[in-house]
Amino acid sequence: MRCGTIWRNARLATMMGDDLGIVDSGVVAAADGRIVYAGPAGDAPDFGPATEVECGGRWITPGLIDCHTHLVHAGNRAGEFAARLAGASYEEIARAGGGIVSTMRATRGASEDALVAGALPRLDALIAEGVTTVEVKSGYGLTAEHEAKMLHAARRLADERDVRVATTFLGAHALPPEFAGDADGYVDSVCAQIPALAAAGLADAVDAFCEGIGFTPAQVDRVFAAAHAAGLPVKLHAEQLSALGGASLAARHGALSADHLEHATNADVAAMAAAGTVAVLLPGAYYFMRETQAPPIAAFRAAGVPIALATDCNPGTSPLTSPLLVMNMAATLFRLTVEEALRGLTVNAARALGLQAEIGTLEVGKACDLAIWNVSELAELVYRIGFNPLHSRIRNGR
Ligand code: DI6
Ligand code: FE
């Protein structure tokens, strides 16, 4: 078998099957950026001449996938954080013209170059912890021009760094001031942007914020219809602060994922299970917003809804750039198991992006995106707080 690089003497968490798919004495081999073998050393074929990497018994997982971020944005909201410490609520700040709209002002005022430059340190923090794929949403431009600028900036991150970027159009994130009192008019303009963004290849999916301070299920329904017409998959910020049935709506639309979900009901869970919609949990936002109602994890488990995890990196509710801390928070705050946490940033995150044929497991034919860890047991990846045991990160076999 011809191959380029072989990683030997490793322990593998392949994420194949329903658990971690562990191989104790494992080998991974790659050719032309793809995995050509991942399994027990004893069963490995003769690979012929290749670059050999001795892993010294280290653990190899699939490269981590951060499937929900708002990495591209200008400015920060540290001042609002301070105001919240002094007693203001997120909703009060939003209704007073702060919140998402303050990041919108900063983002409209930033050039595409400045957005790229601003996002790179955040992206580098993710990469330093083994992220090989990141989803990036628009949603702080809130005009056709500035939303497209954000998506261009997101695409350029993949030129600046060795990382796969999936982009999501989140025009229906907040009502921009010029449409005050006319949310339906703004939704019309969001829908009208979708065909051109799809045709230009700028958006891989369409998202919306279904919430009292965001958009109603009826408005989201219209955005999703426009996405379907343009051939784009959908996902939804749903049930974060209140129960509006957004997750059920997303499931009815065959959404890749519904995200946040603290207030999801049994009906939402059943609809997601039937549709195969992934539950993307964002414990950083739950923590930062000091929420007290955790998502219905037991119901997701019982119904077989796949659970993914992500940073939700954004300036307002989750200024977080650590996938390792996300796993710890998911375990500590939501009581996810080690297996669920690790699957949440690999195989199930791939599914939340519709990329399960390409990434997320150590499986022949998939991209050879690996994270190699200096840990003696996988639980260490979930257990430590503020410590990064990444040994190396492989993207497309390099
Ligand atoms: N939910 C969130 O947590 C973020 N967006 C959303 O729809 C918040 C974004 C922000 O406050 O800037
Ligand atoms: Fe978000």
mmCIF file of C-alpha atoms in Angstrom, residues 38-373:
data_model
loop_
_atom_site.group_PDB
_atom_site.id
_atom_site.type_symbol
_atom_site.label_atom_id
_atom_site.label_comp_id
_atom_site.label_asym_id
_atom_site.label_seq_id
_atom_site.Cartn_x
_atom_site.Cartn_y
_atom_site.Cartn_z
ATOM 1 C CA ALA A 38 -6.360 3.537 11.072
ATOM 2 C CA GLY A 39 -6.394 0.509 13.323
ATOM 3 C CA PRO A 40 -4.396 -2.104 15.215
ATOM 4 C CA ALA A 41 -0.689 -2.284 14.435
ATOM 5 C CA GLY A 42 -1.019 -6.055 14.138
ATOM 6 C CA ASP A 43 -3.474 -5.786 11.243
ATOM 7 C CA ALA A 44 -1.640 -3.015 9.362
ATOM 8 C CA PRO A 45 -0.576 -3.832 5.799
ATOM 9 C CA ASP A 46 2.926 -3.237 4.448
ATOM 10 C CA PHE A 47 2.970 0.463 3.625
ATOM 11 C CA GLY A 48 6.275 0.498 1.718
ATOM 12 C CA PRO A 49 8.584 3.491 1.997
ATOM 13 C CA ALA A 50 6.978 6.366 3.928
ATOM 14 C CA THR A 51 7.733 8.997 6.533
ATOM 15 C CA GLU A 52 7.458 7.316 9.920
ATOM 16 C CA VAL A 53 6.362 9.175 13.046
ATOM 17 C CA GLU A 54 6.973 7.475 16.401
ATOM 18 C CA CYS A 55 4.138 8.493 18.724
ATOM 19 C CA GLY A 56 5.571 7.045 21.928
ATOM 20 C CA GLY A 57 2.221 5.635 23.042
ATOM 21 C CA ARG A 58 0.479 9.022 22.828
ATOM 22 C CA TRP A 59 -3.253 9.262 22.169
ATOM 23 C CA ILE A 60 -4.516 10.279 18.723
ATOM 24 C CA THR A 61 -8.038 11.646 18.259
ATOM 25 C CA PRO A 62 -9.621 13.140 15.165
ATOM 26 C CA GLY A 63 -8.729 16.830 14.870
ATOM 27 C CA LEU A 64 -11.206 18.808 16.964
ATOM 28 C CA ILE A 65 -14.155 20.497 15.240
ATOM 29 C CA ASP A 66 -15.604 23.725 16.643
ATOM 30 C CA CYS A 67 -19.009 23.631 14.949
ATOM 31 C CA HIS A 68 -20.497 26.930 16.246
ATOM 32 C CA THR A 69 -18.505 30.166 16.430
ATOM 33 C CA HIS A 70 -18.845 33.861 15.771
ATOM 34 C CA LEU A 71 -15.063 34.148 15.392
ATOM 35 C CA VAL A 72 -15.216 37.042 12.917
ATOM 36 C CA HIS A 73 -16.268 40.274 14.609
ATOM 37 C CA ALA A 74 -14.780 43.627 15.560
ATOM 38 C CA GLY A 75 -14.405 45.133 19.010
ATOM 39 C CA ASN A 76 -15.259 43.509 22.273
ATOM 40 C CA ARG A 77 -17.912 43.846 24.959
ATOM 41 C CA ALA A 78 -15.786 43.844 28.089
ATOM 42 C CA GLY A 79 -17.546 47.061 29.125
ATOM 43 C CA GLU A 80 -20.927 45.337 28.934
ATOM 44 C CA PHE A 81 -19.546 42.497 30.977
ATOM 45 C CA ALA A 82 -18.587 45.032 33.618
ATOM 46 C CA ALA A 83 -22.099 46.544 33.411
ATOM 47 C CA ARG A 84 -23.610 43.108 33.914
ATOM 48 C CA LEU A 85 -21.440 42.654 36.983
ATOM 49 C CA ALA A 86 -23.003 45.892 38.232
ATOM 50 C CA GLY A 87 -26.490 44.451 37.756
ATOM 51 C CA ALA A 88 -27.651 45.077 34.160
ATOM 52 C CA SER A 89 -29.149 42.095 32.318
ATOM 53 C CA TYR A 90 -28.206 40.933 28.798
ATOM 54 C CA GLU A 91 -31.722 41.718 27.575
ATOM 55 C CA GLU A 92 -31.656 45.211 29.124
ATOM 56 C CA ILE A 93 -28.346 45.958 27.462
ATOM 57 C CA ALA A 94 -29.646 44.645 24.130
ATOM 58 C CA ARG A 95 -32.862 46.678 24.324
ATOM 59 C CA ALA A 96 -30.821 49.794 25.141
ATOM 60 C CA GLY A 97 -28.931 49.490 21.855
ATOM 61 C CA GLY A 98 -25.953 47.597 23.212
ATOM 62 C CA GLY A 99 -25.443 43.902 22.834
ATOM 63 C CA ILE A 100 -25.314 42.452 19.349
ATOM 64 C CA VAL A 101 -25.976 45.893 17.851
ATOM 65 C CA SER A 102 -22.849 47.354 19.448
ATOM 66 C CA THR A 103 -20.751 44.618 17.831
ATOM 67 C CA MET A 104 -22.645 45.333 14.601
ATOM 68 C CA ARG A 105 -21.479 48.967 14.702
ATOM 69 C CA ALA A 106 -17.867 47.952 15.258
ATOM 70 C CA THR A 107 -18.045 45.277 12.559
ATOM 71 C CA ARG A 108 -19.595 47.596 9.973
ATOM 72 C CA GLY A 109 -16.786 50.040 10.686
ATOM 73 C CA ALA A 110 -14.059 47.455 10.179
ATOM 74 C CA SER A 111 -12.469 46.590 6.836
ATOM 75 C CA GLU A 112 -12.389 42.987 5.662
ATOM 76 C CA ASP A 113 -8.632 42.965 6.355
ATOM 77 C CA ALA A 114 -9.231 44.215 9.882
ATOM 78 C CA LEU A 115 -11.832 41.495 10.476
ATOM 79 C CA VAL A 116 -9.387 38.826 9.323
ATOM 80 C CA ALA A 117 -6.605 40.263 11.482
ATOM 81 C CA GLY A 118 -8.910 40.458 14.488
ATOM 82 C CA ALA A 119 -10.131 36.875 14.109
ATOM 83 C CA LEU A 120 -6.678 35.298 13.683
ATOM 84 C CA PRO A 121 -5.613 35.384 17.365
ATOM 85 C CA ARG A 122 -8.893 33.730 18.313
ATOM 86 C CA LEU A 123 -8.443 31.149 15.554
ATOM 87 C CA ASP A 124 -4.865 30.549 16.693
ATOM 88 C CA ALA A 125 -6.120 29.819 20.202
ATOM 89 C CA LEU A 126 -8.462 27.156 18.797
ATOM 90 C CA ILE A 127 -5.737 25.681 16.596
ATOM 91 C CA ALA A 128 -3.346 25.522 19.562
ATOM 92 C CA GLU A 129 -5.788 23.109 21.218
ATOM 93 C CA GLY A 130 -6.097 20.808 18.222
ATOM 94 C CA VAL A 131 -8.912 22.345 16.181
ATOM 95 C CA THR A 132 -8.675 21.441 12.496
ATOM 96 C CA THR A 133 -12.163 22.565 11.395
ATOM 97 C CA VAL A 134 -14.054 25.642 12.531
ATOM 98 C CA GLU A 135 -17.483 26.958 11.631
ATOM 99 C CA VAL A 136 -17.747 30.760 11.415
ATOM 100 C CA LYS A 137 -21.006 32.705 11.287
ATOM 101 C CA SER A 138 -21.812 36.136 9.938
ATOM 102 C CA GLY A 139 -24.469 38.097 11.811
ATOM 103 C CA TYR A 140 -22.754 41.279 12.924
ATOM 104 C CA GLY A 141 -22.981 43.107 9.590
ATOM 105 C CA LEU A 142 -26.769 43.037 9.186
ATOM 106 C CA THR A 143 -26.694 44.548 5.697
ATOM 107 C CA ALA A 144 -25.991 42.692 2.450
ATOM 108 C CA GLU A 145 -22.646 44.466 2.085
ATOM 109 C CA HIS A 146 -21.385 43.880 5.612
ATOM 110 C CA GLU A 147 -22.686 40.321 5.907
ATOM 111 C CA ALA A 148 -20.852 39.419 2.692
ATOM 112 C CA LYS A 149 -17.748 41.160 4.042
ATOM 113 C CA MET A 150 -17.877 38.975 7.163
ATOM 114 C CA LEU A 151 -18.258 35.799 5.112
ATOM 115 C CA HIS A 152 -15.358 36.798 2.837
ATOM 116 C CA ALA A 153 -13.255 37.372 5.956
ATOM 117 C CA ALA A 154 -14.266 33.961 7.297
ATOM 118 C CA ARG A 155 -13.276 32.246 4.034
ATOM 119 C CA ARG A 156 -9.908 34.037 4.099
ATOM 120 C CA LEU A 157 -9.080 32.490 7.475
ATOM 121 C CA ALA A 158 -8.532 29.230 5.581
ATOM 122 C CA ASP A 159 -5.873 30.954 3.439
ATOM 123 C CA GLU A 160 -4.142 32.431 6.468
ATOM 124 C CA ARG A 161 -4.029 29.233 8.511
ATOM 125 C CA ASP A 162 -4.059 25.489 7.817
ATOM 126 C CA VAL A 163 -7.656 24.958 8.911
ATOM 127 C CA ARG A 164 -10.945 23.982 7.281
ATOM 128 C CA VAL A 165 -13.568 26.739 7.575
ATOM 129 C CA ALA A 166 -17.315 26.180 7.226
ATOM 130 C CA THR A 167 -19.245 29.429 6.844
ATOM 131 C CA THR A 168 -22.801 30.143 7.981
ATOM 132 C CA PHE A 169 -24.980 33.106 7.009
ATOM 133 C CA LEU A 170 -26.634 34.472 10.169
ATOM 134 C CA GLY A 171 -28.314 37.562 8.733
ATOM 135 C CA ALA A 172 -31.271 36.947 11.061
ATOM 136 C CA HIS A 173 -29.181 37.464 14.191
ATOM 137 C CA ALA A 174 -30.528 40.808 15.401
ATOM 138 C CA LEU A 175 -32.706 43.599 14.109
ATOM 139 C CA PRO A 176 -30.487 46.424 12.812
ATOM 140 C CA PRO A 177 -31.568 49.922 13.908
ATOM 141 C CA GLU A 178 -32.537 50.995 10.392
ATOM 142 C CA PHE A 179 -35.320 48.368 10.469
ATOM 143 C CA ALA A 180 -36.576 49.269 13.969
ATOM 144 C CA GLY A 181 -40.268 48.331 14.160
ATOM 145 C CA ASP A 182 -40.084 46.404 10.894
ATOM 146 C CA ALA A 183 -38.654 42.981 11.692
ATOM 147 C CA ASP A 184 -40.615 41.434 8.813
ATOM 148 C CA GLY A 185 -39.109 43.933 6.411
ATOM 149 C CA TYR A 186 -35.660 43.032 7.654
ATOM 150 C CA VAL A 187 -36.419 39.323 7.252
ATOM 151 C CA ASP A 188 -37.399 40.071 3.631
ATOM 152 C CA SER A 189 -33.970 41.586 3.077
ATOM 153 C CA VAL A 190 -32.260 38.615 4.758
ATOM 154 C CA CYS A 191 -34.136 36.204 2.494
ATOM 155 C CA ALA A 192 -33.208 38.298 -0.533
ATOM 156 C CA GLN A 193 -29.479 38.011 0.277
ATOM 157 C CA ILE A 194 -29.457 34.219 0.318
ATOM 158 C CA PRO A 195 -29.468 33.386 -3.425
ATOM 159 C CA ALA A 196 -26.423 35.549 -4.174
ATOM 160 C CA LEU A 197 -24.489 34.279 -1.153
ATOM 161 C CA ALA A 198 -25.228 30.696 -2.201
ATOM 162 C CA ALA A 199 -24.279 31.355 -5.811
ATOM 163 C CA ALA A 200 -21.001 32.972 -4.750
ATOM 164 C CA GLY A 201 -20.168 29.989 -2.543
ATOM 165 C CA LEU A 202 -19.872 32.292 0.460
ATOM 166 C CA ALA A 203 -22.218 30.408 2.792
ATOM 167 C CA ASP A 204 -22.275 26.687 3.519
ATOM 168 C CA ALA A 205 -25.389 26.955 5.697
ATOM 169 C CA VAL A 206 -27.997 29.401 6.998
ATOM 170 C CA ASP A 207 -28.685 30.075 10.688
ATOM 171 C CA ALA A 208 -31.004 32.409 12.648
ATOM 172 C CA PHE A 209 -31.529 33.523 16.252
ATOM 173 C CA CYS A 210 -35.006 32.368 17.277
ATOM 174 C CA GLU A 211 -35.642 34.246 20.511
ATOM 175 C CA GLY A 212 -37.691 37.010 22.114
ATOM 176 C CA ILE A 213 -34.795 39.392 21.455
ATOM 177 C CA GLY A 214 -34.219 37.783 18.044
ATOM 178 C CA PHE A 215 -36.740 36.491 15.497
ATOM 179 C CA THR A 216 -40.036 34.631 15.783
ATOM 180 C CA PRO A 217 -40.527 31.057 14.544
ATOM 181 C CA ALA A 218 -42.671 32.438 11.691
ATOM 182 C CA GLN A 219 -39.835 34.734 10.606
ATOM 183 C CA VAL A 220 -37.276 31.933 10.893
ATOM 184 C CA ASP A 221 -39.571 29.757 8.798
ATOM 185 C CA ARG A 222 -39.301 32.280 5.973
ATOM 186 C CA VAL A 223 -35.508 32.452 6.230
ATOM 187 C CA PHE A 224 -35.314 28.658 6.096
ATOM 188 C CA ALA A 225 -37.590 28.518 3.054
ATOM 189 C CA ALA A 226 -35.212 30.889 1.257
ATOM 190 C CA ALA A 227 -32.254 28.709 2.312
ATOM 191 C CA HIS A 228 -33.916 25.588 0.945
ATOM 192 C CA ALA A 229 -34.709 27.347 -2.317
ATOM 193 C CA ALA A 230 -31.009 28.177 -2.645
ATOM 194 C CA GLY A 231 -29.971 24.627 -1.763
ATOM 195 C CA LEU A 232 -28.384 25.509 1.570
ATOM 196 C CA PRO A 233 -28.783 23.467 4.769
ATOM 197 C CA VAL A 234 -30.074 25.199 7.900
ATOM 198 C CA LYS A 235 -29.330 25.314 11.629
ATOM 199 C CA LEU A 236 -30.812 27.392 14.426
ATOM 200 C CA HIS A 237 -30.017 29.209 17.667
ATOM 201 C CA ALA A 238 -32.993 27.810 19.562
ATOM 202 C CA GLU A 239 -34.373 27.653 23.095
ATOM 203 C CA GLN A 240 -31.410 29.543 24.568
ATOM 204 C CA LEU A 241 -33.310 31.979 26.809
ATOM 205 C CA SER A 242 -36.921 30.829 26.377
ATOM 206 C CA ALA A 243 -39.001 28.040 24.837
ATOM 207 C CA LEU A 244 -40.411 29.155 21.487
ATOM 208 C CA GLY A 245 -40.469 25.809 19.679
ATOM 209 C CA GLY A 246 -37.542 26.832 17.505
ATOM 210 C CA ALA A 247 -35.877 23.439 17.845
ATOM 211 C CA SER A 248 -39.039 21.725 16.590
ATOM 212 C CA LEU A 249 -39.205 24.182 13.714
ATOM 213 C CA ALA A 250 -35.567 23.463 12.865
ATOM 214 C CA ALA A 251 -36.254 19.734 12.929
ATOM 215 C CA ARG A 252 -39.259 20.165 10.644
ATOM 216 C CA HIS A 253 -36.883 21.829 8.205
ATOM 217 C CA GLY A 254 -34.424 18.939 8.458
ATOM 218 C CA ALA A 255 -31.867 21.195 10.140
ATOM 219 C CA LEU A 256 -28.318 19.972 10.587
ATOM 220 C CA SER A 257 -28.423 21.211 14.170
ATOM 221 C CA ALA A 258 -30.316 23.151 16.788
ATOM 222 C CA ASP A 259 -27.974 24.991 19.121
ATOM 223 C CA HIS A 260 -28.074 26.091 22.809
ATOM 224 C CA LEU A 261 -31.345 24.278 23.760
ATOM 225 C CA GLU A 262 -31.410 25.022 27.499
ATOM 226 C CA HIS A 263 -35.199 25.445 27.296
ATOM 227 C CA ALA A 264 -35.924 22.633 24.806
ATOM 228 C CA THR A 265 -39.088 20.649 25.583
ATOM 229 C CA ASN A 266 -39.841 16.960 25.206
ATOM 230 C CA ALA A 267 -41.605 17.776 21.939
ATOM 231 C CA ASP A 268 -38.460 19.505 20.666
ATOM 232 C CA VAL A 269 -36.322 16.511 21.628
ATOM 233 C CA ALA A 270 -38.688 14.080 19.881
ATOM 234 C CA ALA A 271 -38.768 16.211 16.735
ATOM 235 C CA MET A 272 -34.970 16.467 16.666
ATOM 236 C CA ALA A 273 -34.595 12.718 17.136
ATOM 237 C CA ALA A 274 -36.994 11.995 14.282
ATOM 238 C CA ALA A 275 -35.205 14.426 11.961
ATOM 239 C CA GLY A 276 -31.649 13.448 12.923
ATOM 240 C CA THR A 277 -30.961 17.030 13.994
ATOM 241 C CA VAL A 278 -27.837 17.336 16.168
ATOM 242 C CA ALA A 279 -28.091 19.073 19.554
ATOM 243 C CA VAL A 280 -25.181 21.534 19.715
ATOM 244 C CA LEU A 281 -24.602 22.474 23.356
ATOM 245 C CA LEU A 282 -22.721 25.656 24.198
ATOM 246 C CA PRO A 283 -21.707 25.451 27.850
ATOM 247 C CA GLY A 284 -19.546 28.573 27.554
ATOM 248 C CA ALA A 285 -22.623 30.719 26.943
ATOM 249 C CA TYR A 286 -24.534 28.947 29.729
ATOM 250 C CA TYR A 287 -21.646 29.626 32.104
ATOM 251 C CA PHE A 288 -20.991 33.214 31.042
ATOM 252 C CA MET A 289 -24.690 34.123 31.176
ATOM 253 C CA ARG A 290 -25.001 32.375 34.542
ATOM 254 C CA GLU A 291 -27.940 30.367 33.270
ATOM 255 C CA THR A 292 -29.430 27.894 35.703
ATOM 256 C CA GLN A 293 -31.543 25.651 33.485
ATOM 257 C CA ALA A 294 -29.312 23.067 31.820
ATOM 258 C CA PRO A 295 -30.326 21.528 28.474
ATOM 259 C CA PRO A 296 -32.380 18.308 28.780
ATOM 260 C CA ILE A 297 -29.405 15.965 28.462
ATOM 261 C CA ALA A 298 -31.215 12.872 29.762
ATOM 262 C CA ALA A 299 -33.972 13.358 27.198
ATOM 263 C CA PHE A 300 -31.437 13.781 24.373
ATOM 264 C CA ARG A 301 -29.705 10.590 25.475
ATOM 265 C CA ALA A 302 -32.935 8.629 25.775
ATOM 266 C CA ALA A 303 -34.104 9.755 22.344
ATOM 267 C CA GLY A 304 -30.724 9.118 20.702
ATOM 268 C CA VAL A 305 -30.170 12.731 19.653
ATOM 269 C CA PRO A 306 -26.469 13.193 18.820
ATOM 270 C CA ILE A 307 -24.851 15.775 21.100
ATOM 271 C CA ALA A 308 -22.151 18.128 19.830
ATOM 272 C CA LEU A 309 -20.232 20.821 21.715
ATOM 273 C CA ALA A 310 -18.792 24.132 20.563
ATOM 274 C CA THR A 311 -17.248 27.304 21.934
ATOM 275 C CA ASP A 312 -19.895 29.715 20.538
ATOM 276 C CA CYS A 313 -16.918 32.119 20.553
ATOM 277 C CA ASN A 314 -18.639 35.528 20.448
ATOM 278 C CA PRO A 315 -18.059 38.866 22.151
ATOM 279 C CA GLY A 316 -21.361 39.014 24.019
ATOM 280 C CA THR A 317 -22.235 35.709 25.616
ATOM 281 C CA SER A 318 -19.260 33.387 25.196
ATOM 282 C CA PRO A 319 -15.856 35.053 24.807
ATOM 283 C CA LEU A 320 -14.320 31.603 24.832
ATOM 284 C CA THR A 321 -11.623 30.153 22.604
ATOM 285 C CA SER A 322 -10.859 26.857 24.350
ATOM 286 C CA PRO A 323 -12.437 23.620 23.106
ATOM 287 C CA LEU A 324 -10.772 21.802 26.006
ATOM 288 C CA LEU A 325 -12.519 24.066 28.505
ATOM 289 C CA VAL A 326 -15.783 23.494 26.615
ATOM 290 C CA MET A 327 -15.428 19.771 27.306
ATOM 291 C CA ASN A 328 -14.713 20.390 30.976
ATOM 292 C CA MET A 329 -17.693 22.741 31.276
ATOM 293 C CA ALA A 330 -19.977 20.270 29.492
ATOM 294 C CA ALA A 331 -18.938 17.600 31.964
ATOM 295 C CA THR A 332 -19.044 19.801 35.054
ATOM 296 C CA LEU A 333 -22.148 21.873 34.294
ATOM 297 C CA PHE A 334 -24.184 19.457 32.144
ATOM 298 C CA ARG A 335 -22.801 16.132 33.459
ATOM 299 C CA LEU A 336 -21.767 14.875 30.046
ATOM 300 C CA THR A 337 -19.548 11.811 30.174
ATOM 301 C CA VAL A 338 -15.972 11.816 28.894
ATOM 302 C CA GLU A 339 -17.162 9.847 25.872
ATOM 303 C CA GLU A 340 -19.952 12.323 25.135
ATOM 304 C CA ALA A 341 -17.613 15.295 25.515
ATOM 305 C CA LEU A 342 -15.044 13.870 23.109
ATOM 306 C CA ARG A 343 -17.649 12.757 20.574
ATOM 307 C CA GLY A 344 -19.167 16.219 20.884
ATOM 308 C CA LEU A 345 -16.080 17.895 19.458
ATOM 309 C CA THR A 346 -15.397 15.235 16.812
ATOM 310 C CA VAL A 347 -17.870 12.873 15.202
ATOM 311 C CA ASN A 348 -21.049 14.683 16.268
ATOM 312 C CA ALA A 349 -19.616 18.106 15.479
ATOM 313 C CA ALA A 350 -18.847 16.869 11.970
ATOM 314 C CA ARG A 351 -22.469 15.827 11.628
ATOM 315 C CA ALA A 352 -23.664 19.242 12.867
ATOM 316 C CA LEU A 353 -21.821 20.695 9.861
ATOM 317 C CA GLY A 354 -22.983 18.043 7.402
ATOM 318 C CA LEU A 355 -19.311 17.017 7.015
ATOM 319 C CA GLN A 356 -19.578 13.507 8.460
ATOM 320 C CA ALA A 357 -18.360 11.930 5.218
ATOM 321 C CA GLU A 358 -15.203 14.039 5.337
ATOM 322 C CA ILE A 359 -14.073 14.454 8.973
ATOM 323 C CA GLY A 360 -14.837 13.537 12.584
ATOM 324 C CA THR A 361 -13.573 9.951 12.836
ATOM 325 C CA LEU A 362 -10.307 8.113 12.160
ATOM 326 C CA GLU A 363 -11.667 6.222 9.203
ATOM 327 C CA VAL A 364 -10.275 5.172 5.855
ATOM 328 C CA GLY A 365 -11.142 7.703 3.165
ATOM 329 C CA LYS A 366 -11.608 10.675 5.474
ATOM 330 C CA ALA A 367 -9.296 13.664 5.619
ATOM 331 C CA CYS A 368 -6.263 12.892 7.777
ATOM 332 C CA ASP A 369 -6.939 15.563 10.411
ATOM 333 C CA LEU A 370 -5.459 14.439 13.729
ATOM 334 C CA ALA A 371 -4.777 15.741 17.206
ATOM 335 C CA ILE A 372 -1.966 13.986 19.088
ATOM 336 C CA TRP A 373 -2.065 14.389 22.854
#
